[in-house]
PDB file of C-alpha atoms in Angstrom:
ATOM      1  CA  MET A 186      -0.174 -22.857 -20.208  1.00  0.00           C
ATOM      2  CA  ASN A 187      -3.388 -20.512 -19.685  1.00  0.00           C
ATOM      3  CA  ILE A 188      -2.501 -17.204 -22.320  1.00  0.00           C
ATOM      4  CA  ALA A 189      -4.107 -14.880 -19.828  1.00  0.00           C
ATOM      5  CA  LEU A 190      -1.134 -15.340 -17.423  1.00  0.00           C
ATOM      6  CA  LEU A 191       0.860 -13.287 -19.892  1.00  0.00           C
ATOM      7  CA  ILE A 192      -0.655 -10.353 -18.615  1.00  0.00           C
ATOM      8  CA  PRO A 193       0.731  -9.775 -15.484  1.00  0.00           C
ATOM      9  CA  ILE A 194       3.766 -11.526 -16.726  1.00  0.00           C
ATOM     10  CA  ALA A 195       3.657  -8.076 -19.013  1.00  0.00           C
ATOM     11  CA  LEU A 196       2.746  -5.968 -16.248  1.00  0.00           C
ATOM     12  CA  GLY A 197       5.478  -7.128 -14.101  1.00  0.00           C
ATOM     13  CA  TRP A 198       8.350  -6.480 -16.636  1.00  0.00           C
ATOM     14  CA  LEU A 199       6.853  -3.143 -17.133  1.00  0.00           C
ATOM     15  CA  GLY A 200       6.484  -2.607 -13.467  1.00  0.00           C
ATOM     16  CA  GLY A 201      10.154  -3.961 -12.592  1.00  0.00           C
ATOM     17  CA  LEU A 202      11.502  -1.404 -15.481  1.00  0.00           C
ATOM     18  CA  LEU A 203       9.427   1.353 -13.653  1.00  0.00           C
ATOM     19  CA  VAL A 204      10.813   0.304 -10.200  1.00  0.00           C
ATOM     20  CA  ASN A 205      14.865   0.087 -11.772  1.00  0.00           C
ATOM     21  CA  TYR A 206      14.178   3.675 -12.864  1.00  0.00           C
ATOM     22  CA  LEU A 207      12.988   5.195  -9.576  1.00  0.00           C
ATOM     23  CA  SER A 208      15.127   3.325  -7.617  1.00  0.00           C
ATOM     24  CA  ASP A 209      18.286   4.601 -10.362  1.00  0.00           C
ATOM     25  CA  THR A 210      17.420   8.311 -10.231  1.00  0.00           C
ATOM     26  CA  LEU A 211      15.222   9.184  -6.913  1.00  0.00           C
ATOM     27  CA  PRO A 212      18.303   9.123  -4.487  1.00  0.00           C
ATOM     28  CA  ARG A 213      20.323  10.713  -7.210  1.00  0.00           C
ATOM     29  CA  ALA A 214      18.684  13.629  -8.310  1.00  0.00           C
ATOM     30  CA  ARG A 215      15.076  13.192  -5.689  1.00  0.00           C
ATOM     31  CA  ARG A 216      13.112  14.050  -9.471  1.00  0.00           C
ATOM     32  CA  LEU A 217      12.285  12.364 -12.248  1.00  0.00           C
ATOM     33  CA  SER A 218      15.008  13.146 -14.555  1.00  0.00           C
ATOM     34  CA  PRO A 219      17.004  10.843 -17.559  1.00  0.00           C
ATOM     35  CA  PRO A 220      18.758   7.767 -16.600  1.00  0.00           C
ATOM     36  CA  VAL A 221      22.650   7.822 -16.329  1.00  0.00           C
ATOM     37  CA  CYS A 222      25.315   5.613 -16.166  1.00  0.00           C
ATOM     38  CA  ARG A 223      25.988   4.199 -12.262  1.00  0.00           C
ATOM     39  CA  ASN A 224      30.262   4.687 -12.761  1.00  0.00           C
ATOM     40  CA  CYS A 225      30.780   7.277 -15.186  1.00  0.00           C
ATOM     41  CA  GLU A 226      27.559   9.217 -14.928  1.00  0.00           C
ATOM     42  CA  SER A 227      26.663   9.899 -19.350  1.00  0.00           C
ATOM     43  CA  ARG A 228      23.456  10.163 -20.345  1.00  0.00           C
ATOM     44  CA  ILE A 229      21.758   6.432 -20.884  1.00  0.00           C
ATOM     45  CA  THR A 230      19.177   6.859 -24.021  1.00  0.00           C
ATOM     46  CA  TRP A 231      15.699   5.466 -23.016  1.00  0.00           C
ATOM     47  CA  LEU A 232      15.832   2.995 -25.478  1.00  0.00           C
ATOM     48  CA  ASP A 233      19.729   1.692 -24.255  1.00  0.00           C
ATOM     49  CA  TYR A 234      17.491   1.708 -20.743  1.00  0.00           C
ATOM     50  CA  LEU A 235      14.350   0.531 -21.422  1.00  0.00           C
ATOM     51  CA  THR A 236      16.356  -3.086 -23.278  1.00  0.00           C
ATOM     52  CA  LEU A 237      18.502  -3.208 -20.168  1.00  0.00           C
ATOM     53  CA  ARG A 238      21.772  -2.333 -21.888  1.00  0.00           C
ATOM     54  CA  GLY A 239      24.834  -1.498 -20.542  1.00  0.00           C
ATOM     55  CA  CYS A 240      26.339   2.113 -20.835  1.00  0.00           C
ATOM     56  CA  GLN A 241      27.746   2.520 -24.103  1.00  0.00           C
ATOM     57  CA  ASN A 242      29.978   5.251 -22.624  1.00  0.00           C
ATOM     58  CA  CYS A 243      32.397   3.052 -20.167  1.00  0.00           C
ATOM     59  CA  GLY A 244      30.896  -0.647 -21.222  1.00  0.00           C
ATOM     60  CA  ILE A 245      29.395  -1.693 -17.567  1.00  0.00           C
ATOM     61  CA  VAL A 246      26.260  -4.065 -17.659  1.00  0.00           C
ATOM     62  CA  ARG A 247      23.322  -2.924 -15.984  1.00  0.00           C
ATOM     63  CA  SER A 248      23.380  -4.567 -11.964  1.00  0.00           C
ATOM     64  CA  ARG A 249      22.168  -7.607 -10.256  1.00  0.00           C
ATOM     65  CA  ARG A 250      19.927  -5.393  -8.972  1.00  0.00           C
ATOM     66  CA  THR A 251      18.385  -4.353 -11.887  1.00  0.00           C
ATOM     67  CA  TRP A 252      17.652  -8.071 -12.875  1.00  0.00           C
ATOM     68  CA  LEU A 253      16.766  -9.367  -9.695  1.00  0.00           C
ATOM     69  CA  THR A 254      13.866  -6.407  -9.773  1.00  0.00           C
ATOM     70  CA  GLN A 255      12.633  -7.614 -12.799  1.00  0.00           C
ATOM     71  CA  PHE A 256      11.956 -10.978 -11.953  1.00  0.00           C
ATOM     72  CA  ILE A 257      10.925 -10.319  -8.380  1.00  0.00           C
ATOM     73  CA  LEU A 258       7.963  -7.644  -9.854  1.00  0.00           C
ATOM     74  CA  ILE A 259       6.987 -10.601 -12.539  1.00  0.00           C
ATOM     75  CA  ALA A 260       6.559 -13.385  -9.611  1.00  0.00           C
ATOM     76  CA  SER A 261       4.441 -10.803  -7.465  1.00  0.00           C
ATOM     77  CA  PHE A 262       2.991  -9.587 -10.137  1.00  0.00           C
ATOM     78  CA  LEU A 263       2.012 -13.269 -11.053  1.00  0.00           C
ATOM     79  CA  TYR A 264       0.911 -13.793  -7.175  1.00  0.00           C
ATOM     80  CA  VAL A 265      -1.038 -11.074  -6.983  1.00  0.00           C
ATOM     81  CA  TRP A 266      -3.160 -11.632 -10.254  1.00  0.00           C
ATOM     82  CA  LEU A 267      -3.884 -15.504  -8.990  1.00  0.00           C
ATOM     83  CA  ASN A 268      -4.590 -14.280  -5.537  1.00  0.00           C
ATOM     84  CA  PRO A 269      -6.498 -10.450  -5.541  1.00  0.00           C
ATOM     85  CA  PRO A 270      -6.088  -8.906  -2.126  1.00  0.00           C
ATOM     86  CA  LYS A 271      -9.558  -9.173  -0.643  1.00  0.00           C
ATOM     87  CA  SER A 272      -8.211  -5.664   1.007  1.00  0.00           C
ATOM     88  CA  LEU A 273      -7.705  -3.526  -2.103  1.00  0.00           C
ATOM     89  CA  GLY A 274      -8.518  -5.346  -5.001  1.00  0.00           C
ATOM     90  CA  LEU A 275      -6.366  -5.917  -7.936  1.00  0.00           C
ATOM     91  CA  PRO A 276      -5.516  -2.741  -9.974  1.00  0.00           C
ATOM     92  CA  LEU A 277      -5.054  -0.829  -6.232  1.00  0.00           C
ATOM     93  CA  GLY A 278      -3.160  -4.025  -5.182  1.00  0.00           C
ATOM     94  CA  LEU A 279      -0.789  -3.743  -7.619  1.00  0.00           C
ATOM     95  CA  ILE A 280      -0.498  -0.058  -7.662  1.00  0.00           C
ATOM     96  CA  VAL A 281       0.231  -0.742  -3.506  1.00  0.00           C
ATOM     97  CA  LEU A 282       3.037  -3.135  -4.288  1.00  0.00           C
ATOM     98  CA  LEU A 283       5.240  -1.510  -6.757  1.00  0.00           C
ATOM     99  CA  TYR A 284       5.095   1.939  -4.048  1.00  0.00           C
ATOM    100  CA  PHE A 285       6.503  -0.850  -1.764  1.00  0.00           C
ATOM    101  CA  ALA A 286       9.018  -2.241  -3.928  1.00  0.00           C
ATOM    102  CA  VAL A 287      10.263   1.305  -4.590  1.00  0.00           C
ATOM    103  CA  ILE A 288      10.502   1.849  -1.065  1.00  0.00           C
ATOM    104  CA  THR A 289      12.456  -1.646  -0.255  1.00  0.00           C
ATOM    105  CA  VAL A 290      15.377  -0.946  -3.331  1.00  0.00           C
ATOM    106  CA  ILE A 291      16.019   2.627  -2.458  1.00  0.00           C
ATOM    107  CA  ASP A 292      16.346   2.228   1.804  1.00  0.00           C
ATOM    108  CA  LEU A 293      18.228  -1.708   1.186  1.00  0.00           C
ATOM    109  CA  GLU A 294      20.914   0.331  -1.536  1.00  0.00           C
ATOM    110  CA  HIS A 295      21.011   3.963   0.897  1.00  0.00           C
ATOM    111  CA  ARG A 296      19.362   3.428   3.621  1.00  0.00           C
ATOM    112  CA  LEU A 297      16.949   6.417   2.612  1.00  0.00           C
ATOM    113  CA  ILE A 298      13.606   7.029   2.562  1.00  0.00           C
ATOM    114  CA  LEU A 299      12.804   9.786   0.524  1.00  0.00           C
ATOM    115  CA  PHE A 300      10.551  12.554   1.342  1.00  0.00           C
ATOM    116  CA  PRO A 301       8.687  12.713  -2.560  1.00  0.00           C
ATOM    117  CA  THR A 302       8.215   9.407  -1.984  1.00  0.00           C
ATOM    118  CA  SER A 303       6.580   9.608   1.372  1.00  0.00           C
ATOM    119  CA  ILE A 304       4.245  12.367   0.260  1.00  0.00           C
ATOM    120  CA  PHE A 305       2.999  10.079  -2.811  1.00  0.00           C
ATOM    121  CA  GLY A 306       2.555   7.221  -0.057  1.00  0.00           C
ATOM    122  CA  ALA A 307       0.523   9.453   1.813  1.00  0.00           C
ATOM    123  CA  LEU A 308      -1.708  10.291  -0.865  1.00  0.00           C
ATOM    124  CA  LEU A 309      -1.732   6.506  -1.918  1.00  0.00           C
ATOM    125  CA  GLY A 310      -2.225   5.771   2.064  1.00  0.00           C
ATOM    126  CA  LEU A 311      -4.926   7.809   2.442  1.00  0.00           C
ATOM    127  CA  PHE A 312      -6.763   6.510  -0.866  1.00  0.00           C
ATOM    128  CA  SER A 313      -6.314   2.811  -0.063  1.00  0.00           C
ATOM    129  CA  GLY A 314      -7.288   2.859   3.767  1.00  0.00           C
ATOM    130  CA  THR A 315     -10.429   4.889   2.844  1.00  0.00           C
ATOM    131  CA  PHE A 316     -10.989   2.043  -0.215  1.00  0.00           C
ATOM    132  CA  LEU A 317     -10.258  -0.778   2.920  1.00  0.00           C
ATOM    133  CA  TYR A 318     -12.761   0.538   5.416  1.00  0.00           C
ATOM    134  CA  TYR A 319     -15.341   2.223   2.838  1.00  0.00           C
ATOM    135  CA  SER A 320     -15.895  -1.053   0.298  1.00  0.00           C
ATOM    136  CA  GLY A 321     -13.913  -4.194   2.627  1.00  0.00           C
ATOM    137  CA  PHE A 322     -15.744  -3.608   6.478  1.00  0.00           C
ATOM    138  CA  GLN A 323     -18.855  -0.688   4.372  1.00  0.00           C
ATOM    139  CA  LYS A 324     -17.956   1.663   6.494  1.00  0.00           C
ATOM    140  CA  PRO A 325     -19.595   5.213   5.856  1.00  0.00           C
ATOM    141  CA  LEU A 326     -17.165   7.339   3.347  1.00  0.00           C
ATOM    142  CA  LEU A 327     -16.295   9.944   6.340  1.00  0.00           C
ATOM    143  CA  SER A 328     -15.883   7.047   8.918  1.00  0.00           C
ATOM    144  CA  ALA A 329     -13.302   5.398   6.563  1.00  0.00           C
ATOM    145  CA  ILE A 330     -11.516   8.474   6.284  1.00  0.00           C
ATOM    146  CA  GLY A 331     -11.100   8.994   9.823  1.00  0.00           C
ATOM    147  CA  ILE A 332     -10.122   5.775  10.529  1.00  0.00           C
ATOM    148  CA  SER A 333      -7.261   5.965   7.608  1.00  0.00           C
ATOM    149  CA  LEU A 334      -6.241   9.124   9.284  1.00  0.00           C
ATOM    150  CA  LEU A 335      -5.867   7.491  13.011  1.00  0.00           C
ATOM    151  CA  GLY A 336      -3.956   4.874  11.723  1.00  0.00           C
ATOM    152  CA  GLY A 337      -1.430   7.270  10.173  1.00  0.00           C
ATOM    153  CA  ILE A 338      -1.211   8.834  12.949  1.00  0.00           C
ATOM    154  CA  ILE A 339      -0.859   6.082  15.443  1.00  0.00           C
ATOM    155  CA  GLY A 340       1.893   4.448  12.798  1.00  0.00           C
ATOM    156  CA  PHE A 341       3.910   7.742  13.231  1.00  0.00           C
ATOM    157  CA  ALA A 342       3.632   8.375  16.786  1.00  0.00           C
ATOM    158  CA  VAL A 343       5.160   4.954  17.789  1.00  0.00           C
ATOM    159  CA  MET A 344       7.397   5.070  15.333  1.00  0.00           C
ATOM    160  CA  PHE A 345       8.068   8.825  16.344  1.00  0.00           C
ATOM    161  CA  LEU A 346       8.850   7.114  20.677  1.00  0.00           C
ATOM    162  CA  LEU A 347      10.902   4.085  19.097  1.00  0.00           C
ATOM    163  CA  TYR A 348      13.229   7.068  16.700  1.00  0.00           C
ATOM    164  CA  GLN A 349      14.000   9.087  20.420  1.00  0.00           C
ATOM    165  CA  LEU A 350      15.242   6.089  21.707  1.00  0.00           C
ATOM    166  CA  GLY A 351      16.997   5.039  18.457  1.00  0.00           C
ATOM    167  CA  THR A 352      18.487   8.497  18.812  1.00  0.00           C
ATOM    168  CA  ILE A 353      19.832   7.260  22.135  1.00  0.00           C
ATOM    169  CA  VAL A 354      21.396   4.173  21.534  1.00  0.00           C
ATOM    170  CA  ALA A 355      23.090   6.265  18.293  1.00  0.00           C
ATOM    171  CA  ARG A 356      24.612   7.916  20.774  1.00  0.00           C
ATOM    172  CA  TYR A 357      25.886   5.314  23.055  1.00  0.00           C
ATOM    173  CA  ARG A 358      27.110   4.123  19.728  1.00  0.00           C
ATOM    174  CA  ALA A 359      28.897   7.142  18.932  1.00  0.00           C
ATOM    175  CA  LYS A 360      31.082   7.205  22.320  1.00  0.00           C
ATOM    176  CA  LYS A 361      31.820   3.478  22.701  1.00  0.00           C
ATOM    177  CA  MET A 362      33.229   4.147  18.911  1.00  0.00           C
ATOM    178  CA  ALA A 363      35.126   7.225  20.108  1.00  0.00           C
ATOM    179  CA  THR A 364      36.458   4.641  23.046  1.00  0.00           C
ATOM    180  CA  ASP A 365      37.587   2.337  20.409  1.00  0.00           C
ATOM    181  CA  GLY A 366      39.607   4.549  18.563  1.00  0.00           C
ATOM    182  CA  LEU A 367      36.573   4.560  15.290  1.00  0.00           C
ATOM    183  CA  VAL A 368      35.273   7.364  13.601  1.00  0.00           C
ATOM    184  CA  ASP A 369      31.683   8.141  13.990  1.00  0.00           C
ATOM    185  CA  ASP A 370      30.318   7.001  11.212  1.00  0.00           C
ATOM    186  CA  GLU A 371      26.369   9.085  12.521  1.00  0.00           C
ATOM    187  CA  GLU A 372      24.550   5.846  11.146  1.00  0.00           C
ATOM    188  CA  GLU A 373      21.196   6.224  12.861  1.00  0.00           C
ATOM    189  CA  ALA A 374      19.016   3.329  14.312  1.00  0.00           C
ATOM    190  CA  LEU A 375      16.171   4.610  13.051  1.00  0.00           C
ATOM    191  CA  GLY A 376      15.813   7.602  10.629  1.00  0.00           C
ATOM    192  CA  GLY A 377      13.015  10.172  10.386  1.00  0.00           C
ATOM    193  CA  GLY A 378      12.419   8.161   6.539  1.00  0.00           C
ATOM    194  CA  ASP A 379      11.161   5.603   8.725  1.00  0.00           C
ATOM    195  CA  VAL A 380       8.841   8.000  11.265  1.00  0.00           C
ATOM    196  CA  TYR A 381       7.338   9.405   7.838  1.00  0.00           C
ATOM    197  CA  LEU A 382       6.954   5.457   6.134  1.00  0.00           C
ATOM    198  CA  ALA A 383       5.294   4.469   9.552  1.00  0.00           C
ATOM    199  CA  GLY A 384       2.401   7.029   8.857  1.00  0.00           C
ATOM    200  CA  VAL A 385       2.008   6.254   5.523  1.00  0.00           C
ATOM    201  CA  LEU A 386       1.486   2.562   6.750  1.00  0.00           C
ATOM    202  CA  GLY A 387      -1.110   3.603   9.266  1.00  0.00           C
ATOM    203  CA  LEU A 388      -2.819   5.254   6.300  1.00  0.00           C
ATOM    204  CA  MET A 389      -3.014   1.735   4.461  1.00  0.00           C
ATOM    205  CA  LEU A 390      -3.780  -0.063   7.370  1.00  0.00           C
ATOM    206  CA  GLY A 391      -5.922   2.233   9.520  1.00  0.00           C
ATOM    207  CA  SER A 392      -6.481   2.639  13.076  1.00  0.00           C
ATOM    208  CA  ARG A 393      -7.461  -1.158  13.026  1.00  0.00           C
ATOM    209  CA  PHE A 394      -4.700  -2.922  11.700  1.00  0.00           C
ATOM    210  CA  ILE A 395      -1.679  -0.797  12.171  1.00  0.00           C
ATOM    211  CA  MET A 396      -0.370  -1.850  15.135  1.00  0.00           C
ATOM    212  CA  TYR A 397      -0.759  -5.816  14.122  1.00  0.00           C
ATOM    213  CA  GLY A 398       1.287  -4.463  10.856  1.00  0.00           C
ATOM    214  CA  LEU A 399       4.076  -2.678  13.069  1.00  0.00           C
ATOM    215  CA  VAL A 400       3.878  -5.933  15.527  1.00  0.00           C
ATOM    216  CA  VAL A 401       5.053  -8.557  12.177  1.00  0.00           C
ATOM    217  CA  GLY A 402       7.574  -5.589  10.921  1.00  0.00           C
ATOM    218  CA  ILE A 403       9.720  -5.308  14.055  1.00  0.00           C
ATOM    219  CA  LEU A 404       9.412  -9.483  14.706  1.00  0.00           C
ATOM    220  CA  ILE A 405      10.849  -9.833  11.342  1.00  0.00           C
ATOM    221  CA  GLY A 406      13.287  -7.384  11.861  1.00  0.00           C
ATOM    222  CA  GLY A 407      14.330  -9.109  14.722  1.00  0.00           C
ATOM    223  CA  VAL A 408      14.292 -12.006  12.983  1.00  0.00           C
ATOM    224  CA  VAL A 409      16.651 -11.164  10.127  1.00  0.00           C
ATOM    225  CA  SER A 410      18.890  -9.550  12.567  1.00  0.00           C
ATOM    226  CA  LEU A 411      19.232 -12.807  14.943  1.00  0.00           C
ATOM    227  CA  ALA A 412      19.980 -14.432  11.413  1.00  0.00           C
ATOM    228  CA  LEU A 413      22.684 -11.797  10.112  1.00  0.00           C
ATOM    229  CA  LEU A 414      24.376 -12.108  14.042  1.00  0.00           C
ATOM    230  CA  LEU A 415      24.375 -15.832  13.731  1.00  0.00           C
ATOM    231  CA  ALA A 416      26.173 -16.199  10.226  1.00  0.00           C
ATOM    232  CA  LEU A 417      28.591 -13.854  11.565  1.00  0.00           C
ATOM    233  CA  ILE A 418      29.572 -15.923  14.742  1.00  0.00           C
ATOM    234  CA  VAL A 419      29.515 -19.109  12.194  1.00  0.00           C
ATOM    235  CA  GLN A 420      31.956 -17.348   9.915  1.00  0.00           C
ATOM    236  CA  LYS A 421      34.253 -15.741  12.873  1.00  0.00           C
ATOM    237  CA  ARG A 422      33.851 -12.233  11.952  1.00  0.00           C
ATOM    238  CA  TYR A 423      31.865 -11.479  14.883  1.00  0.00           C
ATOM    239  CA  THR A 424      33.568  -8.498  16.959  1.00  0.00           C
ATOM    240  CA  ASN A 425      32.438  -6.586  19.941  1.00  0.00           C
ATOM    241  CA  ASN A 426      30.560  -3.734  17.492  1.00  0.00           C
ATOM    242  CA  SER A 427      28.831  -5.997  15.786  1.00  0.00           C
ATOM    243  CA  LEU A 428      25.711  -5.003  18.188  1.00  0.00           C
ATOM    244  CA  MET A 429      25.955  -1.414  17.230  1.00  0.00           C
ATOM    245  CA  THR A 430      25.880  -2.265  13.256  1.00  0.00           C
ATOM    246  CA  PHE A 431      22.364  -0.697  11.885  1.00  0.00           C
ATOM    247  CA  ILE A 432      20.585  -2.104   9.206  1.00  0.00           C
ATOM    248  CA  PRO A 433      17.745  -0.277   7.314  1.00  0.00           C
ATOM    249  CA  TYR A 434      14.283  -0.826   8.921  1.00  0.00           C
ATOM    250  CA  GLY A 435      11.876   0.196   5.772  1.00  0.00           C
ATOM    251  CA  PRO A 436      11.801  -3.202   4.591  1.00  0.00           C
ATOM    252  CA  TYR A 437      11.057  -4.798   7.510  1.00  0.00           C
ATOM    253  CA  LEU A 438       7.560  -2.498   8.108  1.00  0.00           C
ATOM    254  CA  ILE A 439       6.743  -2.756   4.788  1.00  0.00           C
ATOM    255  CA  ALA A 440       6.975  -6.689   5.500  1.00  0.00           C
ATOM    256  CA  GLY A 441       4.940  -6.515   7.984  1.00  0.00           C
ATOM    257  CA  ALA A 442       1.751  -4.452   6.047  1.00  0.00           C
ATOM    258  CA  ALA A 443       2.342  -6.298   2.987  1.00  0.00           C
ATOM    259  CA  TYR A 444       1.259  -9.054   4.993  1.00  0.00           C
ATOM    260  CA  MET A 445      -1.652  -7.840   6.458  1.00  0.00           C
ATOM    261  CA  LEU A 446      -2.556  -6.207   3.161  1.00  0.00           C
ATOM    262  CA  PHE A 447      -2.083  -9.374   0.740  1.00  0.00           C
ATOM    263  CA  ARG A 448      -2.432 -12.256   2.964  1.00  0.00           C
ATOM    264  CA  PRO A 449      -5.024 -14.809   1.612  1.00  0.00           C
TER     265      PRO A 449
END
């Protein structure tokens, strides 16, 4: 084994700790705060939290997501270390990867894309997009900034139009649930956070690549949705309301952007 690979393994483990911490605290407190138990909400010491120990008060162990995130981040850091993205370079690529991981975990668990992460993402996106076009495509600095900003506007505008379409679908879904005697759960086909996320990804990809990234993300989301629908049919759990089940879309938008940024 190449001893140098211990570096990305260690960085990936630390990155996993950071992603888990942000995913545990931001949805609950909307700010950086000491970690607490997800079961009894008692304070967890930093030593116990960073060593992935269970709660000393109620005894509940850390969630599967905690361990899965740790090992996925190690694998991801190893991949990026061995295949540095030409578009971003190694250090910036790892930072973007961590940001993508935080957004994905929170959206999958809570169907939330938080405003603080969108603000940070906008700053990171503008820097990344400017770096991509200034360093990678040799554009003048002001031109690189403009391309990044235009990409952000395009991404935001496209997803805003889809968001408006989603509100129509959500109203139809609410009426159908009422007809079937179900209580409206006020789910949205697309959330406002998805619109902000598309703007962030547009800043990263710039006007040259944002449409490609959105199309890839939408196609991935469509394939996953079809697979879930087929699984329901195979398991004989399909109902008339199955098509009205919404899924978090942020991870698929991120998958499309990650494909454009991290492909060999």
